[in-house]
Coordinates of C-alpha atoms in Angstrom, one line a residue:
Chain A
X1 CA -51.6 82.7 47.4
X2 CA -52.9 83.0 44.0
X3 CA -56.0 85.3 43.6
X4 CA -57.6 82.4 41.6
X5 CA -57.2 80.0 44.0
X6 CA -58.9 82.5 46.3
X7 CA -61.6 83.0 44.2
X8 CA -62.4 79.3 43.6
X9 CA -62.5 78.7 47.5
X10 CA -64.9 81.6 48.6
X11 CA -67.3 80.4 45.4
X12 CA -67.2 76.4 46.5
X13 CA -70.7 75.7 47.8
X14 CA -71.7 78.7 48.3
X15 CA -74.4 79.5 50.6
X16 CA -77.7 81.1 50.2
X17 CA -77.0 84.1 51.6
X18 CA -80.9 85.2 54.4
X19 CA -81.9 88.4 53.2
X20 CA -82.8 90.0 56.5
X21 CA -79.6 89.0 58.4
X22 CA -78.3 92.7 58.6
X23 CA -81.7 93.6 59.9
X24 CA -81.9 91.4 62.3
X25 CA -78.7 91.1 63.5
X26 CA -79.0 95.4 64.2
X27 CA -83.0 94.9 65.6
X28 CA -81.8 92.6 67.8
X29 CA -78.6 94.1 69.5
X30 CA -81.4 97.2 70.1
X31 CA -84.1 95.0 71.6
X32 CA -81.5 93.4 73.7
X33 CA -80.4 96.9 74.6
X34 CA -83.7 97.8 75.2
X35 CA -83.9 95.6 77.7
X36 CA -80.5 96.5 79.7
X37 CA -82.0 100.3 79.4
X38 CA -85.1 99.4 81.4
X39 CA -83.8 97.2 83.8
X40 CA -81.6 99.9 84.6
X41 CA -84.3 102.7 84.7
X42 CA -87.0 100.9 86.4
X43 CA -84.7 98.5 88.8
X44 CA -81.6 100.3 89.4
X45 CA -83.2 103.6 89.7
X46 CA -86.8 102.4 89.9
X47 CA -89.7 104.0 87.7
X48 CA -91.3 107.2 89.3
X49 CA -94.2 106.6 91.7
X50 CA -95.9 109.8 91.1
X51 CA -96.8 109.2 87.6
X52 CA -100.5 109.1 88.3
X53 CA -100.6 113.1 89.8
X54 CA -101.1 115.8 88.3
X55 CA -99.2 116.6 84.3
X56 CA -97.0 113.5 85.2
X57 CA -98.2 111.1 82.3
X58 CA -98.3 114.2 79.9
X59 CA -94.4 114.9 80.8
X60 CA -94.0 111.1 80.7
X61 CA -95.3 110.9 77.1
X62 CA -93.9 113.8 75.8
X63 CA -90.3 112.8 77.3
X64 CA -91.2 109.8 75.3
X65 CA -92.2 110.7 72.3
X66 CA -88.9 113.3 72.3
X67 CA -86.8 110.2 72.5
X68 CA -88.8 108.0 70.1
X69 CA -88.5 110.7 67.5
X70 CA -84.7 111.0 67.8
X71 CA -83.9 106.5 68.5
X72 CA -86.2 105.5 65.3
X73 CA -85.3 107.7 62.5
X74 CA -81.7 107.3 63.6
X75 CA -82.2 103.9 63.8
X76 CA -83.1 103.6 60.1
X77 CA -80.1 105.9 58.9
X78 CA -77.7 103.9 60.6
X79 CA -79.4 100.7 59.1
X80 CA -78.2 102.2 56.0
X81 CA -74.9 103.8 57.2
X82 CA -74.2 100.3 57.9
X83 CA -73.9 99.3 54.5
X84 CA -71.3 100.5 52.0
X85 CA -72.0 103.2 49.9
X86 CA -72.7 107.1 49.5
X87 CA -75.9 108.5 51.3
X88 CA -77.5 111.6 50.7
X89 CA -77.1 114.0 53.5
X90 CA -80.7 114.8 53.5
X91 CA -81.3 112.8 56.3
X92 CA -79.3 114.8 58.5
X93 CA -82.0 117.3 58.8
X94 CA -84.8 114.7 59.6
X95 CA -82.4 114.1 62.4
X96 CA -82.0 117.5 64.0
X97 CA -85.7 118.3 63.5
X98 CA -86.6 116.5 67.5
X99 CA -84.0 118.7 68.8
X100 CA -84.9 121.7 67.2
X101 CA -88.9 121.0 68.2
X102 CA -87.9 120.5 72.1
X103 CA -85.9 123.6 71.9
X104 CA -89.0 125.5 70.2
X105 CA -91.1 124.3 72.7
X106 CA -88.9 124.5 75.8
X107 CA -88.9 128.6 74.5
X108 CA -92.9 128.7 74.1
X109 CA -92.9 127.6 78.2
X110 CA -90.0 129.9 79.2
X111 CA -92.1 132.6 77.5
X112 CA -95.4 131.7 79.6
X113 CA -93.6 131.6 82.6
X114 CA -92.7 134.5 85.0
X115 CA -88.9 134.9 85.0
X116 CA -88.1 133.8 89.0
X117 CA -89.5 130.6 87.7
X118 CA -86.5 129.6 85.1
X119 CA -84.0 128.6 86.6
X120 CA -85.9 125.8 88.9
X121 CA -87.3 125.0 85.1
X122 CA -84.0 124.8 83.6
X123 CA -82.3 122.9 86.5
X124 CA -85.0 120.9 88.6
X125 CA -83.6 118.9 91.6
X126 CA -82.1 116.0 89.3
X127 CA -80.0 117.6 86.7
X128 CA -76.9 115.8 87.7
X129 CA -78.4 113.4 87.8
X130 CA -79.7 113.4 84.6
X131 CA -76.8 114.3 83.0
X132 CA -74.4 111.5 84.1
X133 CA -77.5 108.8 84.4
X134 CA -78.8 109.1 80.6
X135 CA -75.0 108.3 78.9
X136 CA -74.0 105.6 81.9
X137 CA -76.9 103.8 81.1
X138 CA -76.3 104.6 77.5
X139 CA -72.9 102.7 77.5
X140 CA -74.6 98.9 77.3
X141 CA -76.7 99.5 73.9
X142 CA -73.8 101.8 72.3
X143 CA -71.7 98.6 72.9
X144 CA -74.4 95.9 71.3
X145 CA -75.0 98.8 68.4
X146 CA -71.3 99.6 67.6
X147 CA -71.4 95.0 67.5
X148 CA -73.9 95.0 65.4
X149 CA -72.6 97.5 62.8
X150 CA -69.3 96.0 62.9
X151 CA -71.4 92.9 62.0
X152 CA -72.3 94.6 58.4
X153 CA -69.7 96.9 56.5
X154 CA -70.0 100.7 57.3
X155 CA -67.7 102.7 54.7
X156 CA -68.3 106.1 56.5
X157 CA -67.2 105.3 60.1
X158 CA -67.5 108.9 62.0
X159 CA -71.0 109.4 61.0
X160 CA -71.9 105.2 61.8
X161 CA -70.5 106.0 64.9
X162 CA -72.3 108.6 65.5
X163 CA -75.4 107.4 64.2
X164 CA -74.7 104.9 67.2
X165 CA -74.1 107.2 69.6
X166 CA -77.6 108.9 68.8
X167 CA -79.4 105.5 68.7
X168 CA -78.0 104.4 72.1
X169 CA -78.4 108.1 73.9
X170 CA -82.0 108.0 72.4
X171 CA -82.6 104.6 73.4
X172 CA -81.4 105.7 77.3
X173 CA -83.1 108.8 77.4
X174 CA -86.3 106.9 77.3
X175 CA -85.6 104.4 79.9
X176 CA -84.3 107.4 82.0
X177 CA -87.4 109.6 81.6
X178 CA -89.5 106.3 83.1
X179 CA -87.4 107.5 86.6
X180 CA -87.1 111.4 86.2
X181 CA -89.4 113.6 87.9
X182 CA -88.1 116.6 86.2
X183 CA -91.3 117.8 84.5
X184 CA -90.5 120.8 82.4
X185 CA -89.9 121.1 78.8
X186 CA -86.7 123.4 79.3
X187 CA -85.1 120.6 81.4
X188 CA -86.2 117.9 78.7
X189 CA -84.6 120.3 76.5
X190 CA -81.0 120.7 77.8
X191 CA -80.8 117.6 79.8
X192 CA -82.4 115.3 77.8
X193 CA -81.4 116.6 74.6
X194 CA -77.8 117.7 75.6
X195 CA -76.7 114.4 77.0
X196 CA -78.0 112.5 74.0
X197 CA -75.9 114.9 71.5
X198 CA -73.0 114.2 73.9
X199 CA -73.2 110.7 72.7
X200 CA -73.9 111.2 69.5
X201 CA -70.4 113.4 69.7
X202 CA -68.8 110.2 72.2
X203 CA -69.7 107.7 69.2
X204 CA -68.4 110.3 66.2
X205 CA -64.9 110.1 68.1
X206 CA -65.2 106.0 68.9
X207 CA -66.4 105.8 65.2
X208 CA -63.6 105.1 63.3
X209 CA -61.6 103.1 66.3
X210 CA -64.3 100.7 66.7
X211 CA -65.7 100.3 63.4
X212 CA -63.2 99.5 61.5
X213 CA -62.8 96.3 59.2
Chain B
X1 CA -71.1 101.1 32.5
X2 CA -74.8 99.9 32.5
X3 CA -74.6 97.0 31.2
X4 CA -71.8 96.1 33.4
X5 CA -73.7 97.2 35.9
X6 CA -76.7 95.2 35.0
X7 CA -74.5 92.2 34.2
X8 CA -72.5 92.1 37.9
X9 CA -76.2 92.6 39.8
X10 CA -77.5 90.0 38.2
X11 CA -74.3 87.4 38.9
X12 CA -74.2 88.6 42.8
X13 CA -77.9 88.3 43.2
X14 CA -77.4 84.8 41.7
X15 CA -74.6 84.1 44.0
X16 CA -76.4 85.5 47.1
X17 CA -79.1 83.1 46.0
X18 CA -76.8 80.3 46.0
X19 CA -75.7 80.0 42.7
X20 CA -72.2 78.8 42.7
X21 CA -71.0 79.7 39.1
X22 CA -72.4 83.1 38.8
X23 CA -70.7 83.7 41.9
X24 CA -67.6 82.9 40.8
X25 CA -67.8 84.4 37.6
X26 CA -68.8 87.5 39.6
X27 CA -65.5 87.2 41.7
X28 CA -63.0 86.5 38.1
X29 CA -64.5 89.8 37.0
X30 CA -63.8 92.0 39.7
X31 CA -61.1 90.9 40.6
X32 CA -59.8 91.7 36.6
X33 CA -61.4 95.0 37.6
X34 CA -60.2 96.0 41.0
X35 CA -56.4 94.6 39.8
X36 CA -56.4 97.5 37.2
X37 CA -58.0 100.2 39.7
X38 CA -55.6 99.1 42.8
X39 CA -52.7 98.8 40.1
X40 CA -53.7 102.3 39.1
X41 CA -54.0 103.9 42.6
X42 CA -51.3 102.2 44.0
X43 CA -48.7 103.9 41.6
X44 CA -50.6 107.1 41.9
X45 CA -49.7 106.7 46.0
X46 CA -46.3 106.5 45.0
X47 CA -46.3 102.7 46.3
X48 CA -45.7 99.8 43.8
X49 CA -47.7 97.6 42.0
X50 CA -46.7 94.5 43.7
X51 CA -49.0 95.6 46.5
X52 CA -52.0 95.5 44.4
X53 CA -52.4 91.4 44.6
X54 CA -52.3 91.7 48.6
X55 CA -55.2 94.4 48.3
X56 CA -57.3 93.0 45.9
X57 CA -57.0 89.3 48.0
X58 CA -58.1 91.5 51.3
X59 CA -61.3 93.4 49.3
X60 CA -62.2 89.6 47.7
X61 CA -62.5 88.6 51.2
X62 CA -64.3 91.3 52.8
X63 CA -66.7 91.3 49.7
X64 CA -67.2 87.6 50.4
X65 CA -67.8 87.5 54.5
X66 CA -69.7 91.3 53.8
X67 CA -71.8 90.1 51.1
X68 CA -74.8 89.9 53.3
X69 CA -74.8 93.6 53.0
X70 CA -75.2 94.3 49.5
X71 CA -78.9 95.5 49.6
X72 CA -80.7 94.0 46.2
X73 CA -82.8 97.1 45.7
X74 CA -79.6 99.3 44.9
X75 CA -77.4 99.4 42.7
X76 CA -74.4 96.7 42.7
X77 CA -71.3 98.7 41.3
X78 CA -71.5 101.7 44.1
X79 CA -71.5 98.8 46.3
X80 CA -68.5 97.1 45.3
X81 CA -66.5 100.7 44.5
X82 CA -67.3 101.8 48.3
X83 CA -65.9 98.9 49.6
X84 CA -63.1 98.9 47.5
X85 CA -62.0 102.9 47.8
X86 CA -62.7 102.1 51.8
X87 CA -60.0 99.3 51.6
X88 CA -57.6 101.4 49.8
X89 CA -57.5 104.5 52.3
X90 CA -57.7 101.6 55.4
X91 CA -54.7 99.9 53.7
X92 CA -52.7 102.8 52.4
X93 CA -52.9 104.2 55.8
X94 CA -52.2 100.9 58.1
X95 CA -49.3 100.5 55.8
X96 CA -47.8 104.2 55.7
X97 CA -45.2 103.5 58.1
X98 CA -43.6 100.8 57.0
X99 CA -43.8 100.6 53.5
X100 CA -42.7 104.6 53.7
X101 CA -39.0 103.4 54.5
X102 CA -38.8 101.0 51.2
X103 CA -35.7 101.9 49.3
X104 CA -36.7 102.3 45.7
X105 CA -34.3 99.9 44.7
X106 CA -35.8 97.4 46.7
X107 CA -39.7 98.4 45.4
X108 CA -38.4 98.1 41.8
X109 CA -37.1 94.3 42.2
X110 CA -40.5 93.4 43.5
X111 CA -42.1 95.3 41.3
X112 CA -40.5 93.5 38.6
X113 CA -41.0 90.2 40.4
X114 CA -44.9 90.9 40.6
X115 CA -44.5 91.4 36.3
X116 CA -44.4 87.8 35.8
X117 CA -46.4 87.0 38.4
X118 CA -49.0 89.4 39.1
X119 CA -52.1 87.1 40.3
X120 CA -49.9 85.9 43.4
X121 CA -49.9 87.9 46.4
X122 CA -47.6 87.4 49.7
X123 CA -50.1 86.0 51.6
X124 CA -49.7 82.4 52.6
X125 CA -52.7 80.8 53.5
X126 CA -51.5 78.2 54.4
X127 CA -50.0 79.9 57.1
X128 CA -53.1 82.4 58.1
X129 CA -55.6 78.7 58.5
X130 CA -53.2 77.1 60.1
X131 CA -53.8 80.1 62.9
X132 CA -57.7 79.2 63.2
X133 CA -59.3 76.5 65.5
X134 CA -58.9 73.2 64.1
X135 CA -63.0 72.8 63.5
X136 CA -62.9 76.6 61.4
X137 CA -59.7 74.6 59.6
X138 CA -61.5 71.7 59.1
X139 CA -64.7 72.9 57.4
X140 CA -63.1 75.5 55.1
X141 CA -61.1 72.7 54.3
X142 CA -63.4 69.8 52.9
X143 CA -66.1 72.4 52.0
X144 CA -63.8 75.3 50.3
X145 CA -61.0 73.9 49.3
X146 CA -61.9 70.2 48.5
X147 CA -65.8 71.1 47.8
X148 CA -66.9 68.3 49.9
X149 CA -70.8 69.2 50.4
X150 CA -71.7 70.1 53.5
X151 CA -73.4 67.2 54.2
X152 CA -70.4 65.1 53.7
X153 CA -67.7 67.1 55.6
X154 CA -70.4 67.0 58.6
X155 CA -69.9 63.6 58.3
X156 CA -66.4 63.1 58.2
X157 CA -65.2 65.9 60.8
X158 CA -68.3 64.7 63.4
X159 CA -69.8 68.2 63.4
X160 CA -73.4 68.5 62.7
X161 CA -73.8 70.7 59.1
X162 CA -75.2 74.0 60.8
X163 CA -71.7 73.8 63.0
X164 CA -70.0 73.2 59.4
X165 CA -71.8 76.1 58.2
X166 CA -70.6 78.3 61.3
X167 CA -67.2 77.4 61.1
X168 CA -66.7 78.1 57.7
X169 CA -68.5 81.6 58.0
X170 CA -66.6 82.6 61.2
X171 CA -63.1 81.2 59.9
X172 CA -63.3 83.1 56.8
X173 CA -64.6 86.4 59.0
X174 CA -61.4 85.4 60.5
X175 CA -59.1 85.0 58.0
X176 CA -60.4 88.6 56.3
X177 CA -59.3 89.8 60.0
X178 CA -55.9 88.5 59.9
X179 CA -55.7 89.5 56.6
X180 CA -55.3 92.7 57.9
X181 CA -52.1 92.6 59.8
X182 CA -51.5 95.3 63.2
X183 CA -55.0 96.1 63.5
X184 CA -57.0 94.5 66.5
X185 CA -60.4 92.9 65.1

């Protein structure tokens, strides 16, 4: 084939190409994700029936806010991860500072509390739970994300896959803490935070398998 | 290098917009451009120049069915150099194993086959469309290669025009997959 024949074929009729369709394309595989996630948390599982005792709804919204913090800056690096190019490593830090906060605050309540009462704190009665339930459920949104990306043209494919990972664990560990009764800042810390960097880590490795073009 | 820049941003927005002939002047030039740089790399990778047409047909594609990602408030140029340095490493490493074998011999009667014929690669697509669904061969057909309007080849293949518009986007996708040969898309 000769180039220029190529070149006149992709440049007959060209079409007007929508401005938001990258956008779009990645919002919806998340909202669609969304979706699986709490269908999962709040019919597989079912939501927690105690949330209206006690430091329930404070737990709830901090667990909350934990995973909001990590899915939407994450979300916005990846939107740009999923285009070609070079990108400032800046972000990296904005993306570690969640992690770093629940850690810093899971110490402050280890601190208050008398010794005896850490390990109970550190483990509750779900941690296995927690810590095979958060990337399971994870698996449906890391699929639509990884679709999504492969969609647009990601040049760096460890860190898009990662950034997948991290989007899909985030996205999970919300629709998980919705069931979990597990109200300590040291479990949100471990369990919570540990399984969500073991998908970021789970989409690093898939990365460059699944993403490429 | 700026007003290069300035001058490729302004064709691709133009193209993104729609505008046929920009777009295509857009496309002439890099593909002058990303000839030299693939000719260039190529021989620095110890593999011959002959390659460089296949390449530079694969990156033309991918920038076509990818162009939705170009965003318009950066800078064009890293654009189009990220995608092309990504294609090189993909290709140079998909092809490692079997161009490694390539007696030199061999590599210098193509490469002196590609000297008086450098703008043709091996790829016969001909062969790659016949591979798609009929309606994907269909619209590139009347749209792309005989610049039917979309309208018209609507009319004459039976499809409505957003199915002639589909077709044509997912059977180039496809084609820019099977350009690719041995990896799974």
């Amino acid at each position: 084939m000769k180039t220029d024949d190529l070149v006149a074929m992709l440049s007959a009729n060209v079409e007007v190409v929508d401005r938001r369709q990258m956008l779009r394309t990645l919002a919806g595989a998340i909202a669609v994700g969304a979706v699986v996630v709490l269908g999962a948390a709040l019919i597989v599982l079912g939501g927690r029936t105690d949330i209206r005792s006690g430091e329930a709804p404070a737990f709830l919204a901090a667990k909350l806010i934990f995973a909001a913090a990590v899915t939407v800056p994450a979300f916005f690096y990846l939107i740009r991860l999923a285009r070609p190019g070079e990108h400032r490593r800046g972000w990296m830090a904005l993306l570690a500072l969640p992690f770093v906060g629940i850690v810093g605050l899971a110490s402050v309540s280890l601190v208050q509390a008398p010794a005896p009462h850490w390990q109970a704190m550190f483990m509750g009665d779900e941690w296995l739970e927690c810590l095979l339930s958060i990337p399971i459920i994870a698996i449906v949104p890391f699929a639509l994300v990884v679709w999504a990306v492969r969609q647009a043209a990601p040049t760096h494919l460890r860190r898009a896959g990662a950034l997948a990972g991290l989007v899909a664990g985030g996205l999970s560990a919300a629709g998980y803490a919705l069931h979990c009764t597990a109200d300590s800042l040291p479990f949100v810390a471990i369990w919570y935070g540990g399984t969500i960097l073991l998908c970021t880590l789970a989409g690093a490795v898939l990365g460059p398998r699944l993403l490429r073009w | 290098m700026s007003t290069n820049e300035q001058e490729l941003k302004s064709l691709m927005t133009a193209g993104l917009d729609g505008d046929a002939a920009a777009y295509r002047a857009l496309l002439e030039r890099l593909s002058a451009h990303l000839r030299n740089y693939y000719r260039g790399r190529l021989a620095r990778a110890g593999r011959g120049a002959f390659e460089a047409e296949d390449l530079l047909q694969e990156v033309l594609l991918a920038i076509h069915t990818r162009r939705h990602t170009y965003d318009r408030a950066e800078l064009f140029t890293p654009w189009v150099h990220a995608i092309a340095r990504y294609k090189l490493i993909d290709y140079l490493r998909r092809t490692n194993a079997s161009h490694g074998d390539v007696p030199i011999d061999d590599a210098g009667e193509l490469a002196a086959h590609a000297d008086h014929d450098g703008v043709e690669s091996s790829i016969d697509l001909g062969r790659m469309m016949a591979q798609l669904p009929v309606k994907m061969q269909r619209a590139i057909q009347y749209v792309k290669l005989d610049g039917l309007s979309v309208a018209e080849a609507a009319r004459r293949s039976g499809m409505s025009e957003a199915a002639v518009k589909v077709n044509i986007h997912r059977g180039l996708k496809a084609l820019s997959a099977a350009i690719r040969p041995g990896v799974a898309s």
